[in-house]
Amino acid sequence: TELYQVPMWEQKADPQQVGVTARDGGYFSVDPTYNYQAVRGAGVDIIFNYKHVGLDAGMMDNIESQILNPVVLNAYREEARNFTTDSLLNNLNAFENVVEKRLKEEFGGKFFTLTSLTSGLKPPASMIAAIERRNNAIQQAEQV
């Protein structure tokens, strides 16, 4: 027999930055960060379901990089396609809520609980510059 320890405390993961495309072709970068923890009582399920990723000292790192991070990045990519560029900028909170709801369900099926999620969504530099110019024009018009 072998003894494995599945940490039941909260873990933090920071997958790599990825680009997502809105429905109308707008390109954004997403740099997500999330916290999660194993579901109490599911340690045996985690060991049996993820033994293929390696059960050495870096077991949770392996599960993050090979199982959880791809789920998070795919959720951002797929959900971004449901928004246009303007609606993604104007409804960032709605986008994040949709992604978080989806990921809570998916993590539950993988024996983990998603406790927090931050998208780090950034529009392209050209869009940031256009927004700055518009804001400056509005301020100048108000001053006149």
JSON list of C-alpha atoms in Angstrom, two decimals:
[
{"chain": "A", "resi": 1, "resn": "THR", "atom": "CA", "xyz": [0.00, 0.00, 0.00]},
{"chain": "A", "resi": 2, "resn": "GLU", "atom": "CA", "xyz": [1.00, 3.58, -0.51]},
{"chain": "A", "resi": 3, "resn": "LEU", "atom": "CA", "xyz": [-0.06, 6.70, 1.33]},
{"chain": "A", "resi": 4, "resn": "TYR", "atom": "CA", "xyz": [-0.81, 9.92, -0.55]},
{"chain": "A", "resi": 5, "resn": "GLN", "atom": "CA", "xyz": [-1.70, 13.28, 0.89]},
{"chain": "A", "resi": 6, "resn": "VAL", "atom": "CA", "xyz": [-4.13, 15.54, -0.91]},
{"chain": "A", "resi": 7, "resn": "PRO", "atom": "CA", "xyz": [-3.92, 19.09, 0.45]},
{"chain": "A", "resi": 8, "resn": "MET", "atom": "CA", "xyz": [-7.29, 20.30, 1.67]},
{"chain": "A", "resi": 9, "resn": "TRP", "atom": "CA", "xyz": [-6.18, 23.90, 2.11]},
{"chain": "A", "resi": 10, "resn": "GLU", "atom": "CA", "xyz": [-6.76, 26.57, -0.48]},
{"chain": "A", "resi": 11, "resn": "GLN", "atom": "CA", "xyz": [-4.34, 26.59, -3.41]},
{"chain": "A", "resi": 12, "resn": "LYS", "atom": "CA", "xyz": [-3.54, 29.48, -5.76]},
{"chain": "A", "resi": 13, "resn": "ALA", "atom": "CA", "xyz": [-2.95, 29.00, -9.49]},
{"chain": "A", "resi": 14, "resn": "ASP", "atom": "CA", "xyz": [-1.74, 31.46, -12.08]},
{"chain": "A", "resi": 15, "resn": "PRO", "atom": "CA", "xyz": [-1.97, 30.04, -15.62]},
{"chain": "A", "resi": 16, "resn": "GLN", "atom": "CA", "xyz": [-0.15, 31.71, -18.49]},
{"chain": "A", "resi": 17, "resn": "GLN", "atom": "CA", "xyz": [-1.65, 34.68, -20.27]},
{"chain": "A", "resi": 18, "resn": "VAL", "atom": "CA", "xyz": [-3.78, 33.75, -23.27]},
{"chain": "A", "resi": 19, "resn": "GLY", "atom": "CA", "xyz": [-5.47, 35.64, -26.07]},
{"chain": "A", "resi": 20, "resn": "VAL", "atom": "CA", "xyz": [-9.24, 35.44, -26.55]},
{"chain": "A", "resi": 21, "resn": "THR", "atom": "CA", "xyz": [-11.28, 36.58, -29.50]},
{"chain": "A", "resi": 22, "resn": "ALA", "atom": "CA", "xyz": [-14.71, 38.19, -29.27]},
{"chain": "A", "resi": 23, "resn": "ARG", "atom": "CA", "xyz": [-17.52, 37.22, -31.64]},
{"chain": "A", "resi": 24, "resn": "ASP", "atom": "CA", "xyz": [-16.74, 40.08, -34.02]},
{"chain": "A", "resi": 25, "resn": "GLY", "atom": "CA", "xyz": [-12.98, 39.55, -34.03]},
{"chain": "A", "resi": 26, "resn": "GLY", "atom": "CA", "xyz": [-11.85, 41.83, -31.20]},
{"chain": "A", "resi": 27, "resn": "TYR", "atom": "CA", "xyz": [-8.73, 40.40, -29.58]},
{"chain": "A", "resi": 28, "resn": "PHE", "atom": "CA", "xyz": [-8.17, 40.62, -25.82]},
{"chain": "A", "resi": 29, "resn": "SER", "atom": "CA", "xyz": [-5.56, 39.17, -23.51]},
{"chain": "A", "resi": 30, "resn": "VAL", "atom": "CA", "xyz": [-6.59, 37.31, -20.38]},
{"chain": "A", "resi": 31, "resn": "ASP", "atom": "CA", "xyz": [-4.21, 36.67, -17.49]},
{"chain": "A", "resi": 32, "resn": "PRO", "atom": "CA", "xyz": [-6.33, 34.66, -15.04]},
{"chain": "A", "resi": 33, "resn": "THR", "atom": "CA", "xyz": [-5.60, 33.87, -11.43]},
{"chain": "A", "resi": 34, "resn": "TYR", "atom": "CA", "xyz": [-7.75, 31.56, -9.36]},
{"chain": "A", "resi": 35, "resn": "ASN", "atom": "CA", "xyz": [-7.95, 29.94, -5.94]},
{"chain": "A", "resi": 36, "resn": "TYR", "atom": "CA", "xyz": [-9.32, 26.47, -5.38]},
{"chain": "A", "resi": 37, "resn": "GLN", "atom": "CA", "xyz": [-9.34, 23.66, -2.89]},
{"chain": "A", "resi": 38, "resn": "ALA", "atom": "CA", "xyz": [-10.04, 19.96, -2.95]},
{"chain": "A", "resi": 39, "resn": "VAL", "atom": "CA", "xyz": [-13.55, 18.87, -1.99]},
{"chain": "A", "resi": 40, "resn": "ARG", "atom": "CA", "xyz": [-13.54, 17.35, 1.50]},
{"chain": "A", "resi": 41, "resn": "GLY", "atom": "CA", "xyz": [-13.83, 13.60, 1.32]},
{"chain": "A", "resi": 42, "resn": "ALA", "atom": "CA", "xyz": [-12.79, 13.45, -2.34]},
{"chain": "A", "resi": 43, "resn": "GLY", "atom": "CA", "xyz": [-9.09, 12.74, -1.75]},
{"chain": "A", "resi": 44, "resn": "VAL", "atom": "CA", "xyz": [-9.42, 9.13, -2.89]},
{"chain": "A", "resi": 45, "resn": "ASP", "atom": "CA", "xyz": [-11.27, 10.23, -6.05]},
{"chain": "A", "resi": 46, "resn": "ILE", "atom": "CA", "xyz": [-8.56, 12.77, -6.81]},
{"chain": "A", "resi": 47, "resn": "ILE", "atom": "CA", "xyz": [-5.80, 10.16, -6.41]},
{"chain": "A", "resi": 48, "resn": "PHE", "atom": "CA", "xyz": [-7.54, 7.58, -8.60]},
{"chain": "A", "resi": 49, "resn": "ASN", "atom": "CA", "xyz": [-8.65, 10.04, -11.30]},
{"chain": "A", "resi": 50, "resn": "TYR", "atom": "CA", "xyz": [-5.37, 11.94, -11.61]},
{"chain": "A", "resi": 51, "resn": "LYS", "atom": "CA", "xyz": [-2.73, 9.28, -10.98]},
{"chain": "A", "resi": 52, "resn": "HIS", "atom": "CA", "xyz": [-1.75, 9.61, -14.64]},
{"chain": "A", "resi": 53, "resn": "VAL", "atom": "CA", "xyz": [-0.33, 13.11, -14.03]},
{"chain": "A", "resi": 54, "resn": "GLY", "atom": "CA", "xyz": [2.09, 11.87, -11.38]},
{"chain": "A", "resi": 55, "resn": "LEU", "atom": "CA", "xyz": [1.60, 11.43, -7.67]},
{"chain": "A", "resi": 56, "resn": "ASP", "atom": "CA", "xyz": [5.01, 12.65, -6.60]},
{"chain": "A", "resi": 57, "resn": "ALA", "atom": "CA", "xyz": [5.68, 15.64, -4.35]},
{"chain": "A", "resi": 58, "resn": "GLY", "atom": "CA", "xyz": [4.40, 18.02, -7.06]},
{"chain": "A", "resi": 59, "resn": "MET", "atom": "CA", "xyz": [1.05, 16.29, -7.48]},
{"chain": "A", "resi": 60, "resn": "MET", "atom": "CA", "xyz": [-1.06, 19.46, -7.12]},
{"chain": "A", "resi": 61, "resn": "ASP", "atom": "CA", "xyz": [1.23, 21.36, -9.50]},
{"chain": "A", "resi": 62, "resn": "ASN", "atom": "CA", "xyz": [0.76, 18.59, -12.05]},
{"chain": "A", "resi": 63, "resn": "ILE", "atom": "CA", "xyz": [-3.02, 18.62, -11.61]},
{"chain": "A", "resi": 64, "resn": "GLU", "atom": "CA", "xyz": [-3.04, 22.41, -12.00]},
{"chain": "A", "resi": 65, "resn": "SER", "atom": "CA", "xyz": [-0.91, 22.48, -15.13]},
{"chain": "A", "resi": 66, "resn": "GLN", "atom": "CA", "xyz": [-2.41, 19.47, -16.89]},
{"chain": "A", "resi": 67, "resn": "ILE", "atom": "CA", "xyz": [-6.06, 19.48, -15.75]},
{"chain": "A", "resi": 68, "resn": "LEU", "atom": "CA", "xyz": [-7.27, 22.71, -14.15]},
{"chain": "A", "resi": 69, "resn": "ASN", "atom": "CA", "xyz": [-5.37, 25.39, -16.10]},
{"chain": "A", "resi": 70, "resn": "PRO", "atom": "CA", "xyz": [-6.56, 24.11, -19.51]},
{"chain": "A", "resi": 71, "resn": "VAL", "atom": "CA", "xyz": [-10.14, 24.07, -18.20]},
{"chain": "A", "resi": 72, "resn": "VAL", "atom": "CA", "xyz": [-9.81, 27.71, -17.07]},
{"chain": "A", "resi": 73, "resn": "LEU", "atom": "CA", "xyz": [-8.21, 28.91, -20.31]},
{"chain": "A", "resi": 74, "resn": "ASN", "atom": "CA", "xyz": [-10.74, 27.08, -22.48]},
{"chain": "A", "resi": 75, "resn": "ALA", "atom": "CA", "xyz": [-13.63, 28.59, -20.52]},
{"chain": "A", "resi": 76, "resn": "TYR", "atom": "CA", "xyz": [-12.30, 32.10, -21.17]},
{"chain": "A", "resi": 77, "resn": "ARG", "atom": "CA", "xyz": [-11.76, 31.40, -24.87]},
{"chain": "A", "resi": 78, "resn": "GLU", "atom": "CA", "xyz": [-15.18, 29.85, -25.39]},
{"chain": "A", "resi": 79, "resn": "GLU", "atom": "CA", "xyz": [-17.18, 32.34, -23.35]},
{"chain": "A", "resi": 80, "resn": "ALA", "atom": "CA", "xyz": [-15.48, 35.34, -25.00]},
{"chain": "A", "resi": 81, "resn": "ARG", "atom": "CA", "xyz": [-16.94, 34.18, -28.32]},
{"chain": "A", "resi": 82, "resn": "ASN", "atom": "CA", "xyz": [-20.42, 34.87, -26.95]},
{"chain": "A", "resi": 83, "resn": "PHE", "atom": "CA", "xyz": [-19.66, 38.60, -26.60]},
{"chain": "A", "resi": 84, "resn": "THR", "atom": "CA", "xyz": [-18.96, 41.30, -29.16]},
{"chain": "A", "resi": 85, "resn": "THR", "atom": "CA", "xyz": [-15.95, 43.54, -28.61]},
{"chain": "A", "resi": 86, "resn": "ASP", "atom": "CA", "xyz": [-18.08, 46.45, -27.31]},
{"chain": "A", "resi": 87, "resn": "SER", "atom": "CA", "xyz": [-20.21, 44.26, -25.07]},
{"chain": "A", "resi": 88, "resn": "LEU", "atom": "CA", "xyz": [-17.11, 42.61, -23.63]},
{"chain": "A", "resi": 89, "resn": "LEU", "atom": "CA", "xyz": [-15.67, 46.02, -22.72]},
{"chain": "A", "resi": 90, "resn": "ASN", "atom": "CA", "xyz": [-18.96, 47.37, -21.39]},
{"chain": "A", "resi": 91, "resn": "ASN", "atom": "CA", "xyz": [-20.07, 44.21, -19.58]},
{"chain": "A", "resi": 92, "resn": "LEU", "atom": "CA", "xyz": [-16.83, 42.92, -18.10]},
{"chain": "A", "resi": 93, "resn": "ASN", "atom": "CA", "xyz": [-18.58, 41.95, -14.88]},
{"chain": "A", "resi": 94, "resn": "ALA", "atom": "CA", "xyz": [-21.17, 39.87, -16.76]},
{"chain": "A", "resi": 95, "resn": "PHE", "atom": "CA", "xyz": [-18.41, 38.12, -18.71]},
{"chain": "A", "resi": 96, "resn": "GLU", "atom": "CA", "xyz": [-16.50, 37.28, -15.54]},
{"chain": "A", "resi": 97, "resn": "ASN", "atom": "CA", "xyz": [-19.68, 36.02, -13.84]},
{"chain": "A", "resi": 98, "resn": "VAL", "atom": "CA", "xyz": [-20.48, 33.71, -16.78]},
{"chain": "A", "resi": 99, "resn": "VAL", "atom": "CA", "xyz": [-16.95, 32.29, -16.76]},
{"chain": "A", "resi": 100, "resn": "GLU", "atom": "CA", "xyz": [-16.94, 31.88, -12.98]},
{"chain": "A", "resi": 101, "resn": "LYS", "atom": "CA", "xyz": [-20.30, 30.09, -12.97]},
{"chain": "A", "resi": 102, "resn": "ARG", "atom": "CA", "xyz": [-19.13, 27.71, -15.69]},
{"chain": "A", "resi": 103, "resn": "LEU", "atom": "CA", "xyz": [-15.84, 27.01, -13.92]},
{"chain": "A", "resi": 104, "resn": "LYS", "atom": "CA", "xyz": [-17.50, 26.34, -10.56]},
{"chain": "A", "resi": 105, "resn": "GLU", "atom": "CA", "xyz": [-19.54, 23.59, -12.22]},
{"chain": "A", "resi": 106, "resn": "GLU", "atom": "CA", "xyz": [-16.54, 22.16, -14.09]},
{"chain": "A", "resi": 107, "resn": "PHE", "atom": "CA", "xyz": [-14.28, 22.23, -11.02]},
{"chain": "A", "resi": 108, "resn": "GLY", "atom": "CA", "xyz": [-16.99, 20.45, -9.00]},
{"chain": "A", "resi": 109, "resn": "GLY", "atom": "CA", "xyz": [-16.96, 17.62, -11.53]},
{"chain": "A", "resi": 110, "resn": "LYS", "atom": "CA", "xyz": [-13.21, 17.37, -11.07]},
{"chain": "A", "resi": 111, "resn": "PHE", "atom": "CA", "xyz": [-13.45, 17.15, -7.24]},
{"chain": "A", "resi": 112, "resn": "PHE", "atom": "CA", "xyz": [-12.37, 20.74, -6.59]},
{"chain": "A", "resi": 113, "resn": "THR", "atom": "CA", "xyz": [-14.08, 23.91, -5.43]},
{"chain": "A", "resi": 114, "resn": "LEU", "atom": "CA", "xyz": [-13.29, 27.19, -7.17]},
{"chain": "A", "resi": 115, "resn": "THR", "atom": "CA", "xyz": [-13.11, 29.83, -4.43]},
{"chain": "A", "resi": 116, "resn": "SER", "atom": "CA", "xyz": [-12.08, 32.93, -6.40]},
{"chain": "A", "resi": 117, "resn": "LEU", "atom": "CA", "xyz": [-11.31, 33.95, -9.95]},
{"chain": "A", "resi": 118, "resn": "THR", "atom": "CA", "xyz": [-9.81, 37.06, -11.54]},
{"chain": "A", "resi": 119, "resn": "SER", "atom": "CA", "xyz": [-9.62, 37.43, -15.30]},
{"chain": "A", "resi": 120, "resn": "GLY", "atom": "CA", "xyz": [-7.02, 40.13, -15.83]},
{"chain": "A", "resi": 121, "resn": "LEU", "atom": "CA", "xyz": [-8.80, 40.96, -19.11]},
{"chain": "A", "resi": 122, "resn": "LYS", "atom": "CA", "xyz": [-6.99, 43.62, -21.16]},
{"chain": "A", "resi": 123, "resn": "PRO", "atom": "CA", "xyz": [-8.11, 45.11, -24.46]},
{"chain": "A", "resi": 124, "resn": "PRO", "atom": "CA", "xyz": [-5.56, 45.60, -27.23]},
{"chain": "A", "resi": 125, "resn": "ALA", "atom": "CA", "xyz": [-3.29, 48.64, -27.05]},
{"chain": "A", "resi": 126, "resn": "SER", "atom": "CA", "xyz": [-5.05, 50.29, -30.00]},
{"chain": "A", "resi": 127, "resn": "MET", "atom": "CA", "xyz": [-8.40, 50.08, -28.20]},
{"chain": "A", "resi": 128, "resn": "ILE", "atom": "CA", "xyz": [-6.92, 51.51, -24.99]},
{"chain": "A", "resi": 129, "resn": "ALA", "atom": "CA", "xyz": [-5.49, 54.44, -27.01]},
{"chain": "A", "resi": 130, "resn": "ALA", "atom": "CA", "xyz": [-8.87, 55.05, -28.69]},
{"chain": "A", "resi": 131, "resn": "ILE", "atom": "CA", "xyz": [-10.65, 55.06, -25.33]},
{"chain": "A", "resi": 132, "resn": "GLU", "atom": "CA", "xyz": [-8.08, 57.52, -23.96]},
{"chain": "A", "resi": 133, "resn": "ARG", "atom": "CA", "xyz": [-8.56, 59.84, -26.95]},
{"chain": "A", "resi": 134, "resn": "ARG", "atom": "CA", "xyz": [-12.35, 59.71, -26.56]},
{"chain": "A", "resi": 135, "resn": "ASN", "atom": "CA", "xyz": [-12.13, 60.44, -22.83]},
{"chain": "A", "resi": 136, "resn": "ASN", "atom": "CA", "xyz": [-9.75, 63.34, -23.43]},
{"chain": "A", "resi": 137, "resn": "ALA", "atom": "CA", "xyz": [-12.06, 64.77, -26.11]},
{"chain": "A", "resi": 138, "resn": "ILE", "atom": "CA", "xyz": [-15.02, 64.57, -23.70]},
{"chain": "A", "resi": 139, "resn": "GLN", "atom": "CA", "xyz": [-13.03, 66.33, -20.98]},
{"chain": "A", "resi": 140, "resn": "GLN", "atom": "CA", "xyz": [-11.88, 69.07, -23.38]},
{"chain": "A", "resi": 141, "resn": "ALA", "atom": "CA", "xyz": [-15.45, 69.61, -24.59]},
{"chain": "A", "resi": 142, "resn": "GLU", "atom": "CA", "xyz": [-16.64, 69.96, -20.99]},
{"chain": "A", "resi": 143, "resn": "GLN", "atom": "CA", "xyz": [-13.90, 72.49, -20.26]},
{"chain": "A", "resi": 144, "resn": "VAL", "atom": "CA", "xyz": [-14.91, 74.60, -23.26]}
]
